[in-house]
Amino acid sequence: MGRERRRAGPTRWSNLQDSHELYCMGQLVEAALAHKQLTGKDDLMDVMWRNVDLVSRTFGNGRSQLKRVPGHESPEIALPKLWRFAREPATMELIRNFIDWRGRADLRPLYGTPGSTVFDAAYYQDHKPVREQREAVGHAVRACYLYTGMAEMLALTGDQTLRPALDAIWENVVGRKMYVTGGVGAHHAGEKFGADFELPNEKGYLETCATLANALWQFRMFRLDGDAKYIDVFERILHNNFAAGVSIGGDAFFYVNPLASRGNVTRWRWHGCPCCPANVVRIIPQLGTYAYATAGDTLYWNLFMASDATLRLKGGDVKVRQTNNGYPWRGDGLALEIDPGAPRAFAVKVRIPGWARGACVPTKLYEQVNPASLDEVSLAVNGRPVALALDKGYVTISRTWTRGDRIELSLKMTPRFVRADARVAEDVGRLAVERGPVVYCAEGVDNGGHVLNKYIPASRIMESRHLGGGRSKLRPSRVECLVETTVTICGLSLPAIRLPATARTRGVRAVAEAPATLTLVPYFAWSHRGAGEMQTWLPTSADRAEPAFIGRASASHCWQYDTLNALTASQTPSDSAGRKCRHFSFWPNKGTTEWVQYDLPAPEEIRDMTVYWLDDEATKGGCRLPRKVTVKVRPAKDAPWQTVEGATVEIAKDRPCAIRLPKAVTAQAVRLEIVLRPDVSAGLLGWSLAGAPPAAVPPEKMREIYETVKTPYKRGMVLTPEKGEMLDNPSVFRHKDAWYMIFIRFDGKGYETHLAKSDDLVRWQRLGCIFKRGEKGAWDASQADGWPSLADTRWDGPNTLNTFNGRYWMMYLGGAKDGYETDPLSTGVAWTDDPSAVKQWTRCADNPVLQSSDPAARAFERATIYKHFTVEDPSRACGGRFVNFYNAADKVSHREAIGMAVSDDMLHWRRVGSAASATSG
Amino acid sequence: MFYFGYQWRPGGAFDTFACSYDLKHWTKWDGEPLIKPSADFDRTHAHKPWVLKHDGVVYHYYCAVGSKGRGIALATSVP
C-alpha cells in the first residue's frame, strides 16, 4: 500500500493517470454489491456509497468539479451494476462522463507520458474520443474494461453512437488480436495489445485479467444483440486462457499465459500485483450467471454446465435443470429439462457452438483444417429431432413447454487441426490442435523432455488425410493420425491426443531426425508437473523445430534460481545481462575455480565452440566476466582429462565469444574450467559445441569493399528521358563484342522493357523494346518491366549473362493496372535465345510465379512485389539452385524490405525464412 | 549485394551495399552511400544500382530522378 500511496501523489486526485484511485472505487462498488447480494448486509454498501458520493461530487461538469477519467478503467464496469441496483441519476452521470471524456483533448489534458512509446495516450485508450476509436490499443485490461463499459452504456442508454466503435474494435480483436486460447495482449512492455496479427507465442503476455476482461466484454456484447458468436469467444476463453490462469488445485496462478515455453515459467503462489487471483475469484462464483440469458419470452441456453436455475421470462419464472455426461470432454447427452410450472408457450434458443459447425472463432483468424460439420450435431425435444435452422448461432425451439420437457443436444468431440490466418507470422507453418472448445498443447514431461524440437510432418498428414491445400475435395472431419488417449494430471484423468511427429536432435554439429510421438494435453492443464517446455502451435516443417542437445550438461555448482538449461538452450541473448533469457551462474561462489561440462553419448570431433558470458553489472547483479578459462577434454568416457594446449577463449561482454582449438580433437566430454575474479561470481547464457554463428562481416572488411566499389565521379545521364517517358532499372551485361543495357520505360500507361547498346560503357544508344505489355485482360496487361537473371556475379569478371537450359532468363514485374507501380504487382518469367537481339522475349506459361497474395507470402510482401535479382548458387546453401532476392512492400506501412526465394527450375519459387533478409532502417 | 535505401537517411533514395558469407546473414555498410542525390539531375533520387568493373574502372549505373526527369545515369571510380 505504501507504494500505491506514493504513486497516488501528495493529495487526493493529484495523480489520476498513474494511481488506481478511481480503479479502486470501481472494485469497491463490485465488492459491496457482491457482499450485499450474498449476505444481505449494508455495512460495506454504506462505505461504498460514501465513496461514490464523494466521486460524484468531485467529478463533473460544474465549474469547481474535476473533469478527469480513471487512469485505469474499472468504474466503467462497476457503476452500471450500481445503477441497475439503485437507479441513482448521479451514477448514470458518472458513467456517461467517464466514458465521454476519454480521449477528449478539447475537454481535459489527455493522459500519457511525453516521449514514452509505451505509456502514451493510447496506453490509456485516451488517444481519441471513444466513438472515434476503431482498434484495440494500449493496456489490454484497461482497454477491455473500457469496451465493457461502453457496451454497458449503450445497453443502458440506447446511445447507438457507441455502436460503430464497439463493432470495429470487436472485429479488430477477434479478427486480428486474439490468441487461439482467447487471450489478448501481445506485449510485455505496457501489457499491451500489439499490432494486427502480432501474436507472439512464447513472448506474448496474455494476462489472466485481460482475458477475463475480454470475457466480460464479450458477454455484454452478447446482451446487446443476442448473437452466439460472442458466447463462442466467451467459451473459448473460459476453457483455455481463463482455466490456465489458475492451477487445478486452485492455489497457484499465472499472470502471464504464453502459448510456448522453454521451461522458464510456472504458476506463482502469489504475485506482487495480485490482480489476477482476485479476478479469478470474482468470476468463478458468477459463472452460473453466464450459462443462461433471457429476453422477453425467450430463454437462451448459452453454456453447457450442469446446473439448476430459475429464469425470469416475461410470462413468469421457468425452472431449468441442465445435465451432461462430462462436458467439455463428452459432447453427447447435453440436456436441459424445462419446468414452466403450468404449460406455457415461449422460445428456447439452443446455442450450437461455432467449433461444432466448422468455425473455430467467429472470424477467419483461426480455421479448422478438418472442419466440423452441422451434420454431426443432433438436437431433439423429448426424443423427436429438431431441424437445425440456425439464427445468430442458435436453433430456436418455440412451442408450448410442459413440465418435464427435455431438450437433448449432442456434439461430436473430434480432435481437429487449426491453422491461423497466414498474416500471423508466428503461426505460419504451424498447426494447433483442439477438441471441442479445448485447445491442446504439448509438454516436455509427456514427450521425453523436449517439445520445441519436434514437428509434425505435414506432408505426411496432408497427403494421407487429404487435408489442407484447399484443393482436395475430400476433407474428412476425423483425422486418423490424431489418436485419443488419456493423461493423468493432479489426479485427474484428462483426454489427451497423440499424433506422429519427427524429433530433431543435435550433437556437436550434425542434426539427426527420428520418428517420435507427440502427446498433447489440454492447454489449461499445463505446468502442473514441473516447469518444462511447452508448445501450442506445432511446426509442420523441420526448419521451425529447434534441435535438442543430446548431451548432458553438468557443473561444479549452479545457483538454485538458475538453470543448466541456459547452457544448452539455443537462446540468443541481447546482451550479457541476459534480461530476457535463462541464466546459469556459480553464484554465490566468488573468486573460486569452477567448471561446466558436456558429456556426449559417443566421441565426436570438436573444434570451434561458442560461449556467451553472463555479466549482469548493468542490472546490478553479482556476476562479471571470468578471469581465465581453460578447455579440457576427455577422449573417451572414462579417460583422464586433458588440457587443450593453445586453445583461445574470448572473454567479452554482449556478444557470442569464440573458443578456438588449434586443431580438431575427438572428445566424449568437454569441460570449461573457469577461474572467477576475486569478490565476484560468473555465469553463462549459452555454450555451444558448434562453431560461431554466421559472423557479421567485420568493419575493416566492409571498408575495404567500399574502397573497391566506390564511384565518386558522376558522369551524368547516359540515357535521358524524352518528354512523357521515364527510364528506370538499368542492367548492364556484355554479349559477344558489345555492351548491352536492359532498362524499363514508362510511357504513361505502364512499364515495358527496352534494350540499349554501347561500345565503351559511357555512350549508349537505344535499340528498342524487347518485352511489351501482355495482351488485353492478361494479368500483365499494363506492366511488363523485366531485368535479366543469372548475370555473372564475379567481380571484375566477364560481366556476361549465364544461361540455364540453353536459354537466357528474365524475371519481370507484371500488373494489370495502369499507372506508376500500381499495387498489386506480381512476378513473371520470360526467356530468349539472344539477349542482344531486338526481338520480344517469350513469356512462360506458369506466370505469375510469385504473387503478394500467395498464402506463403510473408508480412513484408503482402502489398506488392517489385524487382528481382536472381543468381545461381551451385552449393544450394539456401535450399535451391537459383536464389532470388527481391524487394516488396507490406500492406500496413508500404515500407519496403528485401526477401529471398529459391528455385531449381526458374519457374517454381519457394520463399526462404519467415522474415525479410534486410529491412529499412 | 548492391541495393538502394530510401527514407532511412535524409534526402532522396541512395545506393549502398551489404555483404554476406552465406547469402543468408547480411552486414550493411553503414558509411557514406555509394551514390546519393547531389547534382541537379539526381536531386530527387539516385538509386537502383548496377555496378560492374571493366578494365580497372568501376561503373555504377543508376536511375536518376531530378531536373531532367527519370533516366539512367552513370558514375565511375575514375574521373
Tab-separated table of C-alpha atoms in Angstrom, chain A residues 571-581 612 654-655 685:
chain	number	residue	atom	x	y	z
A	571	GLN	CA	18.771	-18.715	-26.743
A	572	THR	CA	20.001	-15.518	-28.295
A	573	PRO	CA	20.730	-13.045	-25.517
A	574	SER	CA	20.508	-9.391	-26.435
A	575	ASP	CA	23.295	-8.560	-24.014
A	576	SER	CA	25.386	-10.109	-21.252
A	577	ALA	CA	22.925	-9.010	-18.561
A	578	GLY	CA	20.600	-11.628	-20.077
A	579	ARG	CA	17.458	-9.708	-19.244
A	580	LYS	CA	15.040	-11.929	-21.095
A	581	CYS	CA	16.766	-15.295	-21.011
A	612	TYR	CA	28.022	-16.307	-24.227
A	654	ASP	CA	27.382	-8.565	-25.060
A	655	ARG	CA	28.258	-10.919	-27.923
A	685	LEU	CA	23.961	-17.625	-21.042
